[in-house]
Coordinates of C-alpha atoms in Angstrom, one line a residue:
M11 CA 59.8 22.8 -57.8
R12 CA 62.3 24.2 -60.3
F13 CA 61.5 24.5 -63.9
S14 CA 64.0 24.7 -66.7
A15 CA 64.1 27.9 -68.7
R16 CA 66.1 26.6 -71.5
S17 CA 65.0 27.4 -75.1
P18 CA 65.7 25.3 -78.1
S19 CA 67.0 28.4 -79.9
P20 CA 70.5 29.4 -79.2
S21 CA 71.0 32.0 -76.7
P22 CA 72.7 35.3 -77.7
V23 CA 76.4 35.3 -77.4
R24 CA 77.7 37.7 -74.9
R25 CA 80.7 39.6 -76.1
R26 CA 83.2 41.6 -74.2
R27 CA 83.4 45.1 -75.2
S28 CA 86.4 47.2 -74.8
L29 CA 86.5 50.4 -73.0
S30 CA 86.2 53.6 -75.2
Y31 CA 86.2 57.3 -74.5
G32 CA 89.9 57.2 -74.4
L33 CA 90.0 55.5 -71.0
Q34 CA 93.1 53.9 -69.9
S35 CA 92.7 50.2 -69.4
S36 CA 94.7 48.0 -66.9
S37 CA 94.9 44.5 -66.0
D38 CA 93.1 45.4 -62.6
S39 CA 90.2 46.9 -64.3
D40 CA 89.8 43.9 -66.6
S41 CA 90.1 41.5 -63.7
N42 CA 87.4 43.6 -61.8
S43 CA 85.2 43.5 -64.9
E44 CA 85.6 39.8 -65.3
S45 CA 84.9 39.2 -61.7
G46 CA 81.9 41.5 -62.0
D47 CA 80.7 39.6 -65.1
S48 CA 81.2 36.3 -63.2
R49 CA 79.1 37.5 -60.3
T50 CA 76.4 38.7 -62.6
D51 CA 76.4 35.4 -64.4
S52 CA 76.1 33.6 -60.9
S53 CA 73.3 35.8 -59.8
Y54 CA 71.4 35.0 -63.0
A55 CA 71.9 31.3 -62.4
S56 CA 71.0 31.3 -58.7
D57 CA 67.5 33.1 -59.1
E58 CA 65.4 31.7 -61.9
Y59 CA 61.9 32.6 -60.5
N60 CA 62.2 36.4 -60.2
S61 CA 63.1 38.7 -62.9
D62 CA 63.3 41.7 -60.5
A63 CA 65.9 39.8 -58.5
S64 CA 68.1 39.6 -61.6
G65 CA 67.7 43.3 -62.2
S66 CA 68.8 43.8 -58.6
S67 CA 71.8 41.6 -59.2
S68 CA 72.7 43.6 -62.3
L69 CA 72.5 46.9 -60.2
S70 CA 74.6 45.3 -57.5
T71 CA 77.2 44.2 -60.1
T72 CA 77.2 47.7 -61.6
R73 CA 77.8 49.2 -58.2
V74 CA 80.7 46.9 -57.7
R75 CA 82.2 48.0 -61.0
K76 CA 81.5 51.5 -60.2
N77 CA 83.4 51.3 -57.1
S78 CA 86.1 49.2 -58.3
V79 CA 86.9 51.4 -61.4
P80 CA 87.8 54.6 -59.7
S81 CA 89.8 52.6 -57.1
A82 CA 91.9 51.1 -59.9
S83 CA 92.1 54.5 -61.6
R84 CA 93.3 56.1 -58.4
S85 CA 95.8 53.3 -57.8
S86 CA 97.1 53.6 -61.3
H87 CA 97.1 57.3 -61.8
P88 CA 100.4 59.0 -60.9
L89 CA 98.8 62.2 -59.7
A90 CA 96.0 60.5 -57.5
G91 CA 96.9 62.5 -54.6
S92 CA 96.7 66.1 -56.2
P93 CA 94.4 65.9 -59.2
S94 CA 95.2 68.3 -62.0
A95 CA 92.9 69.6 -64.7
S96 CA 93.8 66.7 -67.0
G97 CA 93.1 64.2 -64.0
R98 CA 89.8 65.8 -63.4
T99 CA 88.9 65.4 -67.1
Q100 CA 89.9 61.7 -67.0
I101 CA 87.8 61.2 -63.9
N102 CA 84.7 62.8 -65.5
D103 CA 85.3 60.6 -68.5
T104 CA 85.5 57.5 -66.4
V105 CA 82.3 58.5 -64.6
A106 CA 80.6 59.1 -67.9
A107 CA 81.8 55.7 -69.1
I108 CA 80.5 54.0 -66.0
R109 CA 77.1 55.6 -66.5
L110 CA 76.9 54.5 -70.0
R111 CA 77.9 51.0 -69.0
T112 CA 75.3 50.9 -66.3
R113 CA 72.5 52.0 -68.7
H114 CA 73.5 49.3 -71.1
R115 CA 70.8 46.6 -71.7
D116 CA 72.2 43.2 -72.2
P117 CA 70.2 41.0 -74.8
Y118 CA 71.2 37.8 -72.9
E119 CA 69.8 38.9 -69.7
E120 CA 66.5 40.0 -71.4
W121 CA 66.4 36.6 -73.1
A122 CA 67.0 34.7 -69.7
T123 CA 64.4 36.9 -67.9
R124 CA 61.8 36.3 -70.7
T125 CA 62.6 32.5 -70.9
R126 CA 62.1 32.2 -67.1
R127 CA 58.7 34.1 -67.3
D128 CA 57.5 31.7 -70.0
A129 CA 58.6 28.7 -68.2
L130 CA 56.7 29.8 -65.1
K131 CA 53.6 30.4 -67.2
T132 CA 53.8 26.9 -68.7
A133 CA 54.3 25.4 -65.3
R134 CA 51.3 27.2 -63.9
R135 CA 49.1 26.0 -66.8
A136 CA 50.4 22.4 -66.2
V137 CA 49.6 22.6 -62.5
A138 CA 46.1 24.1 -63.1
S139 CA 45.4 21.3 -65.6
A140 CA 46.6 18.7 -63.2
Q141 CA 44.6 20.1 -60.4
S142 CA 41.4 20.3 -62.6
Q143 CA 41.9 16.7 -63.7
R144 CA 42.4 15.6 -60.1
A145 CA 39.3 17.5 -59.0
S146 CA 37.3 15.9 -61.9
A147 CA 38.5 12.5 -60.8
Q148 CA 37.7 13.2 -57.3
A149 CA 34.1 14.4 -58.2
A150 CA 33.6 11.3 -60.3
A151 CA 34.8 9.1 -57.5
R152 CA 32.5 10.7 -55.0
K153 CA 29.6 10.4 -57.4
L154 CA 30.3 6.8 -57.9
D155 CA 30.5 6.2 -54.2
A156 CA 27.3 8.1 -53.8
E157 CA 25.5 6.0 -56.3
K158 CA 26.9 2.8 -54.8
Q159 CA 25.8 3.9 -51.3
A160 CA 22.3 4.8 -52.6
V161 CA 22.1 1.3 -54.2
D162 CA 23.2 -0.3 -50.9
L163 CA 20.7 1.7 -48.9
K164 CA 17.9 0.9 -51.3
R165 CA 18.8 -2.8 -51.0
E166 CA 18.9 -2.6 -47.2
A167 CA 15.5 -0.8 -47.1
D168 CA 14.0 -3.5 -49.4
R169 CA 15.5 -6.2 -47.1
V170 CA 14.2 -4.4 -43.9
A171 CA 10.8 -4.0 -45.7
D172 CA 10.7 -7.7 -46.5
H173 CA 11.7 -8.6 -43.0
L174 CA 9.0 -6.4 -41.5
A175 CA 6.4 -8.0 -43.8
N176 CA 7.3 -11.4 -42.9
F177 CA 7.3 -10.4 -39.1
S178 CA 3.8 -8.9 -39.6
L179 CA 2.7 -12.2 -41.3
R180 CA 4.1 -14.3 -38.5
Q181 CA 2.6 -12.1 -35.8
A182 CA -0.8 -12.3 -37.4
E183 CA -0.5 -16.1 -37.5
D184 CA 0.5 -16.1 -33.9
V185 CA -2.2 -13.9 -32.9
K186 CA -4.7 -16.1 -34.7
R187 CA -3.2 -19.3 -33.3
L188 CA -3.3 -17.9 -29.7
G189 CA -6.8 -16.8 -30.1
T190 CA -8.0 -20.2 -31.2
H191 CA -5.9 -21.8 -28.4
R192 CA -7.5 -19.6 -25.8
S193 CA -11.0 -20.3 -27.2
D194 CA -10.2 -24.0 -27.0
E195 CA -9.0 -23.6 -23.4
Q196 CA -12.1 -21.7 -22.4
K197 CA -14.4 -24.4 -23.9
Q198 CA -12.4 -27.1 -22.1
R199 CA -12.5 -25.1 -18.9
R200 CA -16.3 -24.6 -19.2
V201 CA -16.8 -28.3 -19.8
R202 CA -14.7 -29.2 -16.9
T203 CA -16.6 -26.9 -14.7
E204 CA -19.9 -28.3 -15.7
Q205 CA -18.5 -31.7 -15.1
I206 CA -17.3 -30.7 -11.6
I207 CA -20.7 -29.2 -10.8
R208 CA -22.5 -32.4 -11.9
S209 CA -20.1 -34.5 -9.9
E210 CA -20.5 -32.4 -6.8
E211 CA -24.3 -32.6 -7.1
A212 CA -24.2 -36.4 -7.5
K213 CA -21.9 -36.6 -4.5
L214 CA -24.2 -34.4 -2.5
R215 CA -27.2 -36.5 -3.3
A216 CA -25.3 -39.6 -2.3
L217 CA -24.2 -38.1 0.8
Q218 CA -27.8 -37.0 1.6
A219 CA -29.0 -40.5 1.1
Q220 CA -26.3 -41.9 3.2
E221 CA -27.1 -39.3 6.0
R222 CA -30.7 -40.4 5.9
S223 CA -29.7 -44.0 6.3
V224 CA -27.4 -43.0 9.2
Q225 CA -30.3 -41.1 10.9
A226 CA -32.6 -44.2 10.5
E227 CA -29.7 -46.3 12.1
A228 CA -29.3 -43.8 14.8
E229 CA -33.1 -43.8 15.5
R230 CA -33.0 -47.6 15.8
L231 CA -30.0 -47.4 18.2
R232 CA -31.8 -44.9 20.2
K233 CA -34.9 -47.0 20.6
E234 CA -32.7 -50.0 21.6
A235 CA -31.0 -47.7 24.0
E236 CA -34.3 -46.6 25.6
A237 CA -35.2 -50.3 26.0
K238 CA -31.8 -51.1 27.7
A239 CA -32.3 -48.1 29.9
A240 CA -35.8 -49.2 31.0
A241 CA -34.3 -52.7 32.0
E242 CA -31.5 -50.9 33.7
D243 CA -34.0 -48.9 35.8
E244 CA -35.7 -52.2 36.8
R245 CA -32.3 -53.6 37.8
K246 CA -31.5 -50.6 39.7
M247 CA -34.8 -50.8 41.7
E248 CA -33.9 -54.3 42.6
E249 CA -30.5 -53.3 43.8
A250 CA -31.8 -50.3 45.8
A251 CA -32.1 -52.3 49.0
K252 CA -28.7 -53.5 48.5
A253 CA -27.4 -50.0 47.8
A254 CA -29.2 -48.7 50.9
K255 CA -27.1 -51.1 53.0
E256 CA -24.0 -50.2 51.2
A257 CA -24.8 -46.6 51.7
E258 CA -24.3 -46.7 55.4
E259 CA -21.0 -48.3 54.9
A260 CA -20.0 -45.7 52.4
K261 CA -21.1 -42.7 54.5
A262 CA -17.8 -42.1 56.1
K263 CA -16.1 -42.4 52.8
A264 CA -18.6 -40.0 51.1
E265 CA -18.1 -37.4 53.8
K266 CA -14.4 -37.6 53.1
E267 CA -15.0 -37.4 49.3
E268 CA -17.4 -34.5 49.9
A269 CA -14.6 -32.4 51.6
A270 CA -12.3 -33.3 48.6
R271 CA -15.1 -32.4 46.1
K272 CA -15.8 -29.0 47.8
E273 CA -12.1 -28.1 47.5
A274 CA -12.0 -29.3 43.8
E275 CA -15.1 -27.1 43.2
L276 CA -13.4 -24.2 44.7
V277 CA -10.4 -24.7 42.4
E278 CA -12.8 -25.2 39.4
R279 CA -14.9 -22.2 40.3
A280 CA -11.7 -20.1 40.3
K281 CA -10.7 -21.4 37.0
A282 CA -14.1 -20.8 35.6
Q283 CA -14.0 -17.3 36.8
A284 CA -10.6 -16.7 35.3
L285 CA -11.9 -18.2 32.0
E286 CA -14.9 -16.0 32.1
A287 CA -12.9 -12.9 32.7
Q288 CA -10.8 -13.9 29.7
A289 CA -13.9 -14.4 27.6
K290 CA -15.3 -11.1 28.7
E291 CA -12.1 -9.3 27.7
R292 CA -12.0 -11.1 24.4
N293 CA -15.6 -10.0 23.8
T294 CA -14.8 -6.5 24.8
L295 CA -11.9 -6.4 22.2
G296 CA -14.0 -8.3 19.6
M297 CA -11.6 -11.3 19.8
T298 CA -12.8 -14.9 19.4
T299 CA -11.2 -18.3 19.9
P300 CA -10.6 -20.7 16.9
E301 CA -13.3 -23.0 18.2
Q302 CA -15.9 -20.0 18.3
D303 CA -15.0 -19.1 14.6
W304 CA -15.4 -22.6 13.4
R305 CA -18.8 -23.0 15.1
E306 CA -20.1 -19.7 13.7
A307 CA -19.2 -20.6 10.2
R308 CA -20.5 -24.1 10.6
L309 CA -23.8 -22.7 12.1
V310 CA -24.1 -20.3 9.1
L311 CA -23.5 -23.1 6.6
K312 CA -26.0 -25.4 8.4
Q313 CA -28.7 -22.6 8.4
L314 CA -28.0 -21.7 4.8
K315 CA -28.4 -25.5 3.7
S316 CA -31.4 -26.2 5.9
G317 CA -33.1 -22.8 5.1
P318 CA -32.8 -20.9 1.8
I319 CA -31.1 -23.7 -0.2
A320 CA -33.5 -26.4 1.0
R321 CA -36.6 -24.2 0.3
V322 CA -35.2 -23.3 -3.1
K323 CA -34.8 -26.9 -4.0
A324 CA -38.2 -27.8 -2.8
N325 CA -39.8 -25.1 -5.0
R326 CA -39.6 -25.9 -8.7
D327 CA -40.0 -22.3 -9.9
L328 CA -37.4 -21.0 -7.4
K329 CA -35.0 -23.8 -8.3
K330 CA -35.4 -22.9 -12.0
V331 CA -34.5 -19.1 -11.2
W332 CA -31.5 -20.4 -9.1
N333 CA -30.2 -22.6 -11.8
E334 CA -30.4 -19.8 -14.3
T335 CA -28.4 -17.5 -11.9
R336 CA -25.8 -20.1 -11.3
R337 CA -25.3 -20.7 -15.1
K338 CA -24.7 -16.9 -15.5
I339 CA -22.3 -16.7 -12.6
T340 CA -20.0 -19.7 -13.2
P341 CA -18.8 -18.8 -16.7
R342 CA -18.0 -15.2 -15.7
V343 CA -15.8 -16.3 -12.8
G344 CA -13.9 -18.5 -15.2
Q345 CA -13.3 -15.5 -17.5
L346 CA -11.2 -13.5 -14.9
T347 CA -7.8 -12.2 -15.9
N348 CA -5.2 -10.1 -14.3
E349 CA -6.5 -6.9 -16.1
P350 CA -8.2 -4.5 -13.5
Q351 CA -10.7 -3.4 -16.2
V352 CA -11.8 -7.1 -16.7
I353 CA -12.1 -7.7 -13.0
A354 CA -14.3 -4.5 -12.6
N355 CA -16.5 -5.4 -15.5
I356 CA -17.0 -9.0 -14.3
S357 CA -17.7 -7.8 -10.8
Q358 CA -20.2 -5.4 -12.2
Q359 CA -21.9 -8.1 -14.3
I360 CA -22.2 -10.5 -11.2
V361 CA -23.7 -7.7 -9.2
Q362 CA -26.3 -6.9 -11.9
I363 CA -27.0 -10.8 -12.0
L364 CA -27.7 -10.9 -8.3
R365 CA -29.3 -7.6 -8.0
P366 CA -31.5 -7.1 -11.1
Q367 CA -34.2 -4.5 -11.5
N368 CA -36.7 -7.2 -10.4
A369 CA -35.2 -8.3 -7.1
L370 CA -34.6 -12.0 -6.7
P371 CA -36.5 -13.8 -4.0
S372 CA -34.8 -13.7 -0.7
D373 CA -34.1 -17.5 -0.7
V374 CA -32.9 -17.5 -4.3
Y375 CA -30.6 -14.5 -3.5
Y376 CA -28.9 -16.4 -0.5
A377 CA -28.6 -19.5 -2.5
S378 CA -27.1 -17.6 -5.4
L379 CA -24.7 -16.1 -2.9
S380 CA -23.7 -19.7 -1.9
S381 CA -23.2 -20.5 -5.7
L382 CA -21.0 -17.5 -6.2
A383 CA -18.8 -18.4 -3.2
K384 CA -18.6 -22.0 -4.4
A385 CA -17.6 -20.9 -8.0
I386 CA -14.9 -18.7 -6.6
L387 CA -13.5 -21.5 -4.4
L388 CA -13.6 -24.0 -7.2
Q389 CA -11.8 -21.7 -9.5
A390 CA -9.2 -21.2 -6.7
E391 CA -8.8 -24.9 -6.4
T392 CA -8.3 -25.6 -10.1
E393 CA -6.6 -22.4 -11.4
V394 CA -4.5 -21.1 -8.5
T395 CA -3.0 -24.6 -8.0
A396 CA -1.7 -24.3 -11.6
E397 CA -1.0 -20.5 -11.7
K398 CA -0.3 -18.5 -8.4
R399 CA -0.9 -15.1 -10.1
S400 CA -4.6 -16.0 -10.6
A401 CA -5.2 -15.7 -6.8
R402 CA -5.2 -12.0 -6.8
P403 CA -8.0 -11.5 -9.4
L404 CA -10.3 -14.0 -7.6
A405 CA -9.5 -12.1 -4.2
Q406 CA -10.3 -8.8 -5.8
L407 CA -13.5 -10.2 -7.3
T408 CA -14.5 -11.6 -3.8
L409 CA -13.7 -8.2 -2.2
N410 CA -15.8 -6.3 -4.7
A411 CA -18.7 -8.6 -4.0
M412 CA -18.3 -8.3 -0.3
N413 CA -18.4 -4.5 -0.5
V414 CA -21.7 -4.5 -2.6
L415 CA -23.7 -7.7 -1.9
N416 CA -25.3 -7.8 1.5
G417 CA -24.7 -11.1 3.4
F418 CA -21.9 -12.3 1.2
S419 CA -19.2 -12.1 3.7
P420 CA -20.6 -14.7 6.2
V421 CA -21.7 -17.1 3.3
F422 CA -18.2 -16.9 1.8
W423 CA -16.5 -17.5 5.1
A424 CA -18.8 -20.5 5.8
K425 CA -18.1 -22.0 2.4
L426 CA -14.4 -21.4 2.8
C427 CA -14.3 -23.2 6.2
Q428 CA -16.4 -26.1 4.6
R429 CA -14.0 -26.6 1.7
T430 CA -10.8 -26.2 3.8
G431 CA -12.1 -28.3 6.7
G432 CA -11.2 -25.7 9.5
W433 CA -7.8 -24.9 8.1
A434 CA -9.0 -21.3 7.3
V435 CA -9.6 -20.6 11.1
P436 CA -7.4 -22.7 11.8
A437 CA -9.1 -25.1 14.2
K438 CA -9.4 -28.9 14.5
V439 CA -12.8 -30.2 13.6
P440 CA -14.5 -31.5 16.9
S441 CA -16.0 -34.8 17.4
E442 CA -19.7 -33.5 17.3
D443 CA -21.5 -30.9 15.3
V444 CA -22.7 -27.5 16.5
D445 CA -26.1 -29.0 17.3
G446 CA -24.5 -31.7 19.5
T447 CA -24.9 -34.5 16.9
P448 CA -21.7 -36.8 17.0
F449 CA -19.9 -36.9 13.7
T450 CA -19.7 -40.3 11.9
R451 CA -16.8 -41.2 9.8
I452 CA -18.4 -39.8 6.7
T453 CA -19.7 -36.6 8.2
S454 CA -16.5 -36.1 9.9
M455 CA -14.6 -36.4 6.6
K456 CA -17.0 -34.0 5.0
A457 CA -16.7 -31.4 7.8
S458 CA -12.9 -31.6 7.6
G459 CA -13.0 -31.1 3.8
V460 CA -11.5 -34.5 3.0
R461 CA -12.5 -36.3 -0.1
E462 CA -12.4 -40.0 -0.4
D463 CA -10.8 -40.1 -3.9
E464 CA -8.2 -37.5 -3.0
T465 CA -4.5 -38.1 -2.0
N466 CA -2.7 -36.1 0.5
V467 CA -0.6 -34.2 -2.1
D468 CA -3.7 -33.3 -4.0
R469 CA -5.6 -32.2 -0.9
T470 CA -2.5 -30.0 0.2
A471 CA -2.3 -28.4 -3.2
R472 CA -6.1 -27.7 -3.3
V473 CA -6.2 -26.2 0.3
A474 CA -3.1 -24.2 -0.4
G475 CA -4.8 -22.7 -3.5
V476 CA -7.9 -21.7 -1.7
M477 CA -5.8 -20.2 1.2
R478 CA -3.7 -18.2 -1.2
V479 CA -6.8 -16.4 -2.3
Y480 CA -7.9 -15.8 1.3
F481 CA -4.4 -14.4 2.2
S482 CA -4.4 -12.2 -0.8
L483 CA -7.9 -10.9 0.1
L484 CA -6.6 -10.0 3.6
L485 CA -4.1 -7.7 2.1
L486 CA -6.4 -5.8 -0.4
P487 CA -7.7 -2.4 0.6
S488 CA -11.5 -2.1 1.0
S489 CA -13.8 0.6 0.4
A490 CA -16.4 -0.6 3.0
P491 CA -16.0 -2.2 6.5
L492 CA -15.7 -5.9 6.4
S493 CA -16.4 -8.6 8.9
R494 CA -13.5 -9.6 11.4
E495 CA -12.7 -12.7 9.4
F496 CA -11.4 -10.5 6.6
H497 CA -9.4 -7.9 8.7
R498 CA -5.7 -7.6 7.9
P499 CA -4.7 -8.7 11.4
R500 CA -6.1 -12.1 10.7
L501 CA -2.9 -13.0 9.1
W502 CA -1.1 -12.7 12.4
S503 CA -3.9 -14.5 14.1
F504 CA -3.8 -17.4 11.6
I505 CA -0.1 -18.0 12.2
A506 CA -0.2 -17.6 16.0
R507 CA -3.1 -19.9 16.3
L508 CA -1.5 -22.5 14.0
I509 CA 1.6 -22.5 16.1
G510 CA -0.4 -22.8 19.3
Q511 CA -2.1 -26.1 18.3
P512 CA 0.4 -29.1 18.5
S513 CA -2.1 -31.4 16.9
L514 CA -2.2 -29.4 13.6
L515 CA 1.6 -28.7 13.5
K516 CA 2.2 -32.4 12.8
S517 CA 0.4 -32.2 9.5
P518 CA 2.4 -31.5 6.3
L519 CA -0.4 -29.1 5.3
T520 CA 0.7 -26.9 8.1
T521 CA 4.1 -26.0 6.6
E522 CA 2.6 -25.6 3.1
L523 CA 0.0 -23.0 4.5
L524 CA 2.7 -21.3 6.4
S525 CA 4.9 -20.9 3.3
V526 CA 1.9 -19.6 1.4
A527 CA 1.0 -17.0 4.1
L528 CA 4.6 -15.8 4.1
E529 CA 4.9 -15.7 0.3
V530 CA 1.7 -13.6 0.1
G531 CA 2.0 -11.2 3.0
G532 CA 5.3 -11.9 4.8
A533 CA 7.0 -8.6 3.7
H534 CA 3.9 -6.7 4.5
A535 CA 3.6 -8.1 7.9
R536 CA 7.2 -7.5 8.7
D537 CA 6.7 -3.8 7.9
V538 CA 3.4 -3.7 10.1
W539 CA 4.4 -5.6 13.2
G540 CA 8.1 -5.2 13.2
S541 CA 10.0 -6.8 16.0
Q542 CA 7.1 -8.9 17.1
W543 CA 6.9 -10.4 13.7
I544 CA 10.7 -11.0 13.6
K545 CA 10.3 -13.0 16.9
L546 CA 7.6 -15.0 15.3
M547 CA 9.7 -15.8 12.2
A548 CA 12.5 -16.8 14.5
L549 CA 10.3 -19.3 16.3
L550 CA 9.1 -20.7 12.9
Y551 CA 12.7 -20.9 11.7
E552 CA 13.8 -22.8 14.8
G553 CA 10.9 -25.3 14.3
V554 CA 11.9 -25.9 10.6
T555 CA 15.6 -26.2 11.2
A556 CA 15.5 -28.3 14.3
D557 CA 16.4 -32.0 14.2
P558 CA 13.9 -33.6 14.2
A559 CA 11.7 -30.8 12.9
P560 CA 8.5 -30.6 14.8
L561 CA 6.7 -28.8 11.9
G562 CA 4.9 -31.1 9.3
G563 CA 5.7 -34.3 11.0
P564 CA 8.4 -36.9 10.3
G565 CA 7.1 -38.1 6.9
P566 CA 8.9 -37.7 3.6
E567 CA 6.0 -35.7 2.2
A568 CA 6.7 -32.9 4.6
R569 CA 10.3 -32.3 3.5
A570 CA 9.4 -30.2 0.5
P571 CA 6.9 -27.9 2.3
R572 CA 9.4 -27.5 5.2
M573 CA 12.1 -26.4 2.7
R574 CA 9.8 -24.1 1.0
L575 CA 8.8 -22.5 4.4
Q576 CA 12.5 -22.2 5.3
L577 CA 13.2 -20.4 2.0
E578 CA 10.2 -18.0 2.6
I579 CA 11.3 -17.1 6.1
E580 CA 14.9 -16.3 4.8
R581 CA 13.4 -14.2 1.9
V582 CA 11.2 -12.3 4.3
M583 CA 13.9 -11.6 6.8
G584 CA 16.5 -10.9 4.1
S585 CA 14.3 -8.5 2.1
G586 CA 14.3 -5.9 4.8

């Protein structure tokens, strides 16, 4: 930036001074002086910011004049080569004139220097004032921005506070609404459970009455059969003479048949010995057949019903204690959740109910164990069918009861086989009971776990829910030894036995139970049994994907279970 150093007052007029001291003037010296003055003026005009620079320009100009004057004098003096006394005098005068000229102070130069200095001071004050104003404006702008930002932040904080307050109110309303909804559901579940208990008791009474009528009919038929047998004996005695005659004729044929019979006996004896050896080997290894497992469970159930339960029902006082125990057990089973602490608390409460300080009578204790098993299975039939995750808490409660309550394992196994109709083994229900009594249509349906008012779809969902609890129980770690029915290898035994029974493979329930077993423990089984499990899965996959598929039968109700089983096999084999 350049600042003008002009002053409104007229500048001093520079006047040319003539040489004095009797010096000789020449056109060359005047031209040198004029050229020196012009150079001095140009030096003043070219440097307006530094007064010292102008002084150095003056000194530079003076040197030029000093050098130029003697040169002119030497060139103009006639005796320049050999100076005389008058020449030296002239030289001295010239030097004195130059010195006087160099020490002369020009008023114009002083005014120009002072004017430039004042202009610089004025410019500095203007710049300082402008900078101060700009700093003040910037500070005011920053303050205004800070105030505006503070107002925005306060408005945002108020909006967030309002939002949080509204969220807290909505959350409180949701908690209250969910609490009310859960209480209503618990009440409805309790009412439904009581209704189921009353319905089952009514059905049991009806079945007992029907069984009594069936037994009376069987007794009548037996007497008629005895009468027919007596008549037959008489007829045989009359035909004895005729038979004696025919015996001689058949003697030759009998001898021939005797030889064939002896040969068949040898074959049967060898087969019996082989079967006996296999049975001994199974007994040594602690293995049983499906039929043996079903008969043992059925025998425990019949002993339980004809023993403790029958005696408790016959005694009014014991029945009262039993009913009180059942009313305490059933609601607690319905209160199970997935929380480990809740499961532990309910398990402890049930143990305290069944093992109070004053011990329950033995018959009431075993009848209460049956009630506990029934409550768990009823909860599995109703809850697990709707929500698969509720199977694990029921399995954990069952395991806790088995670890603490004596005799609960066989009771639970018997009730499980009763309500699933042999599918827990798995085994087909035979034509006669363990005591040799033939099953009627009603008793066979009851032993098979079939209900008259139940469709195939409902039965499949109910049995699958119960078996999901059983499979979950097999995978839980136990703190005490369990009976063989609840060992982890039973998962392998279940699938292997099911595949080995063609009569069961035709049922749609087979594919549903296989898919449930693989969903619960398929990945764990693959890690435990490795290549053998892979071979078993390959066999199942072939049975599912074959056309026509042998698993589940040809009916349309088997398509969905087959598809679920195929997806579970692919998931188990693909997750590794």
